[in-house]
Tab-separated table of C-alpha atoms in Angstrom:
chain	number	residue	atom	x	y	z
A	18	MET	CA	-65.673	2.122	-2.818
A	19	ALA	CA	-65.630	3.683	-5.825
A	20	ALA	CA	-62.084	5.363	-4.444
A	21	LYS	CA	-61.298	2.353	-4.627
A	22	TYR	CA	-62.404	0.641	-7.928
A	23	ALA	CA	-60.264	3.964	-9.319
A	24	ALA	CA	-56.941	2.906	-7.654
A	25	LEU	CA	-57.302	-0.691	-8.267
A	26	ALA	CA	-57.693	0.063	-11.764
A	27	THR	CA	-54.598	2.262	-11.900
A	28	LEU	CA	-52.481	-0.464	-10.321
A	29	GLU	CA	-53.173	-2.409	-13.444
A	30	GLY	CA	-52.195	0.462	-15.761
A	31	MET	CA	-48.644	0.640	-13.933
A	32	PRO	CA	-45.219	-0.931	-14.524
A	33	PRO	CA	-43.878	-3.133	-12.076
A	34	GLY	CA	-40.995	-1.385	-9.563
A	35	PRO	CA	-40.860	0.664	-6.804
A	36	ALA	CA	-44.071	3.010	-7.233
A	37	GLN	CA	-46.014	0.392	-8.040
A	38	ASP	CA	-45.000	-2.041	-5.148
A	39	ALA	CA	-45.709	1.152	-2.834
A	40	ALA	CA	-49.247	1.809	-4.912
A	41	LEU	CA	-49.881	-1.454	-3.906
A	42	ARG	CA	-49.254	-1.283	-0.121
A	43	ALA	CA	-51.225	1.825	-0.545
A	44	ALA	CA	-54.436	-0.150	-1.298
A	45	ALA	CA	-54.185	-3.224	0.691
A	46	GLN	CA	-53.466	-1.242	3.689
A	47	THR	CA	-57.001	1.049	2.943
A	48	TRP	CA	-59.028	-1.869	1.942
A	49	PRO	CA	-57.347	-5.002	2.964
A	50	GLY	CA	-59.042	-7.145	0.540
A	51	CYS	CA	-59.149	-5.616	-2.430
A	52	LEU	CA	-55.916	-7.530	-4.167
A	53	ARG	CA	-57.660	-10.878	-3.930
A	54	GLU	CA	-60.867	-8.826	-5.202
A	55	SER	CA	-58.655	-7.676	-8.062
A	56	GLN	CA	-56.644	-10.780	-8.956
A	57	LEU	CA	-59.863	-13.280	-8.919
A	58	ALA	CA	-63.041	-10.952	-9.908
A	59	GLY	CA	-60.533	-9.596	-12.818
A	60	PRO	CA	-60.385	-6.144	-14.001
A	61	ALA	CA	-64.181	-6.431	-15.663
A	62	ARG	CA	-65.643	-6.835	-12.630
A	63	CYS	CA	-63.817	-4.509	-11.224
A	64	GLN	CA	-64.797	-2.003	-13.822
A	65	THR	CA	-68.604	-2.784	-13.375
A	66	ARG	CA	-68.484	-2.717	-9.706
A	67	LYS	CA	-66.908	0.613	-10.417
A	68	ASP	CA	-69.228	2.465	-12.278
A	69	GLN	CA	-71.636	0.380	-9.724
A	70	ALA	CA	-70.069	2.204	-6.796
A	71	LEU	CA	-70.424	6.207	-9.159
A	72	ALA	CA	-73.862	5.070	-9.337
A	73	GLY	CA	-74.793	4.709	-5.743
A	74	LEU	CA	-72.651	8.114	-5.318
A	75	SER	CA	-75.204	9.606	-7.306
A	76	ALA	CA	-78.044	8.091	-5.639
A	77	PRO	CA	-79.849	8.262	-1.980
A	78	GLU	CA	-78.995	6.532	0.244
A	79	ARG	CA	-80.804	2.732	0.221
A	80	PRO	CA	-80.807	-0.537	1.865
A	81	ARG	CA	-78.048	-3.631	0.893
A	82	ALA	CA	-80.789	-5.499	0.163
A	83	SER	CA	-82.004	-3.296	-2.867
A	84	TRP	CA	-77.956	-3.014	-4.268
A	85	ARG	CA	-78.297	-7.166	-4.282
A	86	ALA	CA	-81.860	-6.269	-6.415
A	87	ALA	CA	-79.897	-4.419	-8.888
A	88	GLY	CA	-76.982	-7.134	-9.238
A	89	ALA	CA	-74.210	-4.444	-7.815
A	90	ALA	CA	-73.813	-6.742	-4.041
A	91	PRO	CA	-70.226	-6.938	-4.433
A	92	VAL	CA	-69.721	-3.065	-3.408
A	93	VAL	CA	-71.631	-3.268	-0.551
A	94	LEU	CA	-70.316	-6.501	0.816
A	95	TRP	CA	-66.422	-5.517	-0.019
A	96	ALA	CA	-68.068	-2.215	1.823
A	97	ASP	CA	-68.511	-4.380	4.668
A	98	LEU	CA	-65.446	-6.690	4.314
A	99	HIS	CA	-62.640	-4.442	4.464
A	100	PRO	CA	-63.196	-2.519	7.822
A	101	LEU	CA	-64.227	-6.308	9.073
A	102	LEU	CA	-60.528	-7.492	7.781
A	103	ALA	CA	-58.924	-3.982	9.391
A	104	ASP	CA	-59.751	-4.352	12.458
A	105	LEU	CA	-58.058	-8.308	12.469
A	106	GLN	CA	-55.246	-6.800	11.361
A	107	ALA	CA	-55.170	-3.798	13.979
A	108	TRP	CA	-55.891	-6.797	16.714
A	109	ARG	CA	-53.330	-9.032	14.822
A	110	ARG	CA	-50.727	-5.846	15.101
A	111	ALA	CA	-51.556	-5.006	18.476
A	112	THR	CA	-51.659	-8.211	20.651
A	113	ALA	CA	-49.969	-11.304	18.581
A	114	GLY	CA	-53.398	-12.808	18.169
A	115	GLU	CA	-53.459	-13.266	21.316
A	116	GLY	CA	-56.798	-14.599	23.259
A	117	GLY	CA	-58.819	-15.833	19.587
A	118	PRO	CA	-62.262	-14.690	19.397
A	119	ALA	CA	-62.930	-13.796	22.578
A	120	GLY	CA	-59.594	-11.478	22.447
A	121	LEU	CA	-61.144	-10.118	19.209
A	122	LEU	CA	-64.091	-8.922	20.332
A	123	ALA	CA	-62.672	-7.697	23.952
A	124	PHE	CA	-60.235	-5.510	21.602
A	125	VAL	CA	-63.095	-3.807	19.641
A	126	LYS	CA	-65.120	-3.885	22.511
A	127	GLY	CA	-65.397	0.082	23.124
A	128	THR	CA	-63.821	1.341	19.427
A	129	SER	CA	-65.484	2.381	16.979
A	130	ALA	CA	-65.300	-1.622	15.393
A	131	ALA	CA	-67.318	-2.661	18.370
A	132	PRO	CA	-71.375	-2.564	16.091
A	133	ARG	CA	-69.272	-4.548	13.372
A	134	TRP	CA	-69.190	-7.276	15.386
A	135	PRO	CA	-70.894	-9.690	17.926
A	136	ALA	CA	-71.152	-9.015	21.909
A	137	ASP	CA	-71.225	-12.933	22.174
A	138	PRO	CA	-67.823	-14.860	21.665
A	139	ALA	CA	-70.055	-18.150	21.453
A	140	LEU	CA	-71.745	-16.291	18.790
A	141	LEU	CA	-68.812	-15.757	16.808
A	142	ILE	CA	-67.197	-19.175	17.205
A	143	ARG	CA	-70.170	-20.476	16.218
A	144	VAL	CA	-70.736	-18.709	12.989
A	145	GLY	CA	-66.878	-18.205	12.332
A	146	GLY	CA	-65.100	-21.213	14.116
A	147	ALA	CA	-62.304	-20.980	17.166
A	148	GLN	CA	-60.329	-19.130	15.328
A	149	ALA	CA	-59.782	-15.591	15.155
A	150	ARG	CA	-58.382	-15.851	11.257
A	151	VAL	CA	-59.409	-13.783	8.151
A	152	ARG	CA	-62.186	-16.689	7.148
A	153	MET	CA	-63.749	-15.264	10.758
A	154	ALA	CA	-65.117	-12.133	8.502
A	155	TYR	CA	-65.930	-13.508	5.863
A	156	ALA	CA	-68.174	-16.128	7.679
A	157	TRP	CA	-69.652	-13.498	9.641
A	158	LEU	CA	-70.303	-11.501	7.106
A	159	ALA	CA	-71.473	-14.313	5.231
A	160	ALA	CA	-73.992	-14.551	8.150
A	161	GLN	CA	-75.051	-10.998	8.872
A	162	ALA	CA	-75.745	-10.846	5.341
A	163	GLY	CA	-78.146	-14.379	5.097
A	164	LEU	CA	-75.940	-15.817	2.859
A	165	GLY	CA	-73.414	-19.086	2.876
A	166	LEU	CA	-70.056	-18.221	2.832
A	167	SER	CA	-69.488	-19.756	-0.749
A	168	ALA	CA	-72.869	-17.586	-1.703
A	169	LEU	CA	-70.939	-14.681	-0.411
A	170	ASN	CA	-67.702	-16.417	-2.412
A	171	LEU	CA	-69.423	-16.604	-5.716
A	172	GLU	CA	-70.551	-12.871	-4.771
A	173	LEU	CA	-67.270	-11.373	-4.085
A	174	PHE	CA	-65.234	-12.380	-6.496
A	175	GLY	CA	-67.562	-13.529	-9.212
A	176	ARG	CA	-66.322	-16.988	-9.272
A	177	GLU	CA	-65.979	-20.726	-6.984
A	178	GLY	CA	-62.917	-22.024	-6.065
A	179	PRO	CA	-60.686	-24.000	-3.786
A	180	TRP	CA	-61.322	-20.807	-1.074
A	181	ASP	CA	-65.163	-21.936	-0.603
A	182	ALA	CA	-65.709	-24.763	1.849
A	183	ARG	CA	-61.888	-25.517	3.800
A	184	THR	CA	-61.625	-28.151	6.554
A	185	GLY	CA	-62.161	-26.902	9.864
A	186	ASP	CA	-64.920	-24.402	8.922
A	187	PRO	CA	-68.277	-24.328	11.101
A	188	PRO	CA	-71.323	-25.986	9.741
A	189	PRO	CA	-73.484	-23.504	8.155
A	190	VAL	CA	-75.119	-21.392	10.722
A	191	PRO	CA	-79.786	-21.994	10.051
């Protein structure tokens, strides 16, 4: 994650043009969702997250709950969200998004991505809705983290916004 935040800081300082465009594409491919994070969280929050990620690199591995207790939840939440978003992108590229949530789970089954997702399509639909879309990854992460979608988004982006609640979102999982 420290590398991601260093890359985002570099992007902030690049002049517009082909080199910046290429760097933006590379960052988005490596860490899906990072450009949205950078845009909404802003450079100051991203710098704080970079510092937290660097501190985490030099410390012993610790449970995710301790990151939250230390005020560094976004670092580990993004570390979990980037692969989920990448899985969705790979599935869409390979299948044109065919099969909805069950198709996504069939696609990841037997791959290194399988442990990130539930085995039961009904659970994924209950948590993330009947459409396999980016929002499903956020909802699945929120459920795993024990957060509501609004609370997750506040952690990820550092502010509330229209992305918190949308028509068609499944009800929060109790």
